[in-house]
Steps between C-alpha positions, in 0.01 A plus 500: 500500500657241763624763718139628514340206563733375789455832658114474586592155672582444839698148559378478868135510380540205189485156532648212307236549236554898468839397483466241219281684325738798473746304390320358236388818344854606499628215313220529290594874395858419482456150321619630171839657584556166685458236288708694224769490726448135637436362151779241424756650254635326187809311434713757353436742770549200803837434266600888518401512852705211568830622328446825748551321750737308434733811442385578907796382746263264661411386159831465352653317832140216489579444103885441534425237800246342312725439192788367687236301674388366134849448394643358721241242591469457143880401453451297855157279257689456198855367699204261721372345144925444383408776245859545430657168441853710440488551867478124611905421533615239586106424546202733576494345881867524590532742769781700339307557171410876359123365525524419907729814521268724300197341700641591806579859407124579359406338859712728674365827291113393499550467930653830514203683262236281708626634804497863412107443537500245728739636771453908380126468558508288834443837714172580349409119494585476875274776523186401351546164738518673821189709380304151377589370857307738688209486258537130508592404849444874707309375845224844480264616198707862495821284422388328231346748305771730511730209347227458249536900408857506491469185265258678276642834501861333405343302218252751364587441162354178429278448851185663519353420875120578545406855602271539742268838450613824732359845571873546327486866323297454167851507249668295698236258498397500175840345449394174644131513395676444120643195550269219242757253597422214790752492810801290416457163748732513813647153413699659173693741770627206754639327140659825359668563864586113531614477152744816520633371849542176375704599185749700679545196754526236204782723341639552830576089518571567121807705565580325796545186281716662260710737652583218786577221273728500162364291203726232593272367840177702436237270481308537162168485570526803757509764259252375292226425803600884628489683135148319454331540848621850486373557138138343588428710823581827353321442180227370690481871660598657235248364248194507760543934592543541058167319495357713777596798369403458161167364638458823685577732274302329217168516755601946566518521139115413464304714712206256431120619626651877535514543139147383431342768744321718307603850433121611553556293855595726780602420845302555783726767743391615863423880437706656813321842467155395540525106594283363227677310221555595179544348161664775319873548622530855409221622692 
């Protein structure tokens, strides 16, 4: 029935409002396969979904970081509090006891799985920082919004920018005619772009501190000024596009006034054949 009712339209003759309206009446007739689909599942099958992919590679290699991460700062916490007064010999601040030693080994392994983000993720972060500075400081209009689209298009998954309404063809429109959701604020990209480029220059100084220095003349306060600064900026980020996205896709998953159109309610289409409009779309 869609295939008939797109074919008696002709884009170049519909305005925004033809547009809308077809829209509408497409979610409308659709409205029950979607929200089956975009209905939140339960905890059992988010657990079994879960467990699938953690058997992915990409799954496997995040979960095996983020234990050692656990672990080993973990073991780092409990040698900070003298959780192991065994270890404190000839006393737990000598500098040739198994707590300093072990301290400064957990150090050394937390650096190196802080860097695998930190340094292995720099390219992209350099990227999304020569894109904000055209968007940010480009000298013409053209230059600035094509940082903006790179921006948007590169972090799709959580940043929904406003669409403005194009004689686009009608499915491809329709696409952004469903969004329920409002634009995410421009202010949440420069943090998300400063926060990522600042954690990978924070762990930069980080390794910097320890791989220059031994234990013996490394100031103590650097690696726990680095750790932290580096720590707040990315969580800052991180925590900010997990709130967007979730914000997002709660708003998609309630189409809102589309589902209390009335079946009996049709949409008003141009009639191409004899250019009167029409109320019934299979006429």
């Amino acid at each position: 029935m869609d295939e008939r009712l797109l074919a008696n339209i002709d884009p170049m003759e519909m305005d925004s409002t033809g547009v809308a309206k077809v829209s509408a009446h497409i979610d409308q007739m659709t409205a029950s396969h979607d929200t089956v689909e975009t209905i939140p599942s339960s905890w059992q099958e988010r657990s079994h979904a879960f467990f699938r992919w953690i058997y992915t590679p990409l799954g496997a290699c995040i979960t095996i970081y983020g234990l050692n991460v656990v672990a080993w700062g973990g073991m780092l916490f409990l040698l900070m509090c003298n959780a192991a007064p065994a270890m404190c010999h000839p006393s737990c601040d000598s500098i040739d006891s198994s707590r300093r030693i072990w301290i400064e080994i957990d150090s050394q392994i937390l650096n190196a799985l802080f860097c695998v983000t930190g340094l292995g993720l720099a390219p992209w972060r350099i990227r999304d920082l020569y894109q904000w500075s055209f968007w940010r400081l480009g000298r013409s209009e053209e230059s600035r919004r094509k940082g903006l689209d790179r921006l948007a298009e590169i972090h799709k998954n959580w940043f929904l920018r406003s669409q403005e309404l194009t004689l686009l063809p009608i499915k491809a429109q329709q696409l952004h005619l469903a969004e329920q959701a409002t634009p995410t604020p421009l202010w949440k990209i420069d943090v998300v772009v400063w926060g990522n480029i600042l954690n990978t220059v924070f762990q930069i100084c980080l390794a910097v501190c320890m791989w220059a220095m031994n234990r013996f003349n490394r100031p103590s306060w650097t690696t726990g000024l680095f750790v932290g600064l580096a720590c707040a900026v990315a969580g800052v980020a991180g925590i900010l596009m997990w709130l967007e996205k979730r914000r997002v896709r709660k708003a998609n998953e309630h189409p809102g006034a589309l589902l209390l159109i009335p079946r009996a309610t049709q949409p008003i289409l141009p009639d191409r054949r004899g250019g009167k409009y029409s109320s019934n779309p299979q006429s």
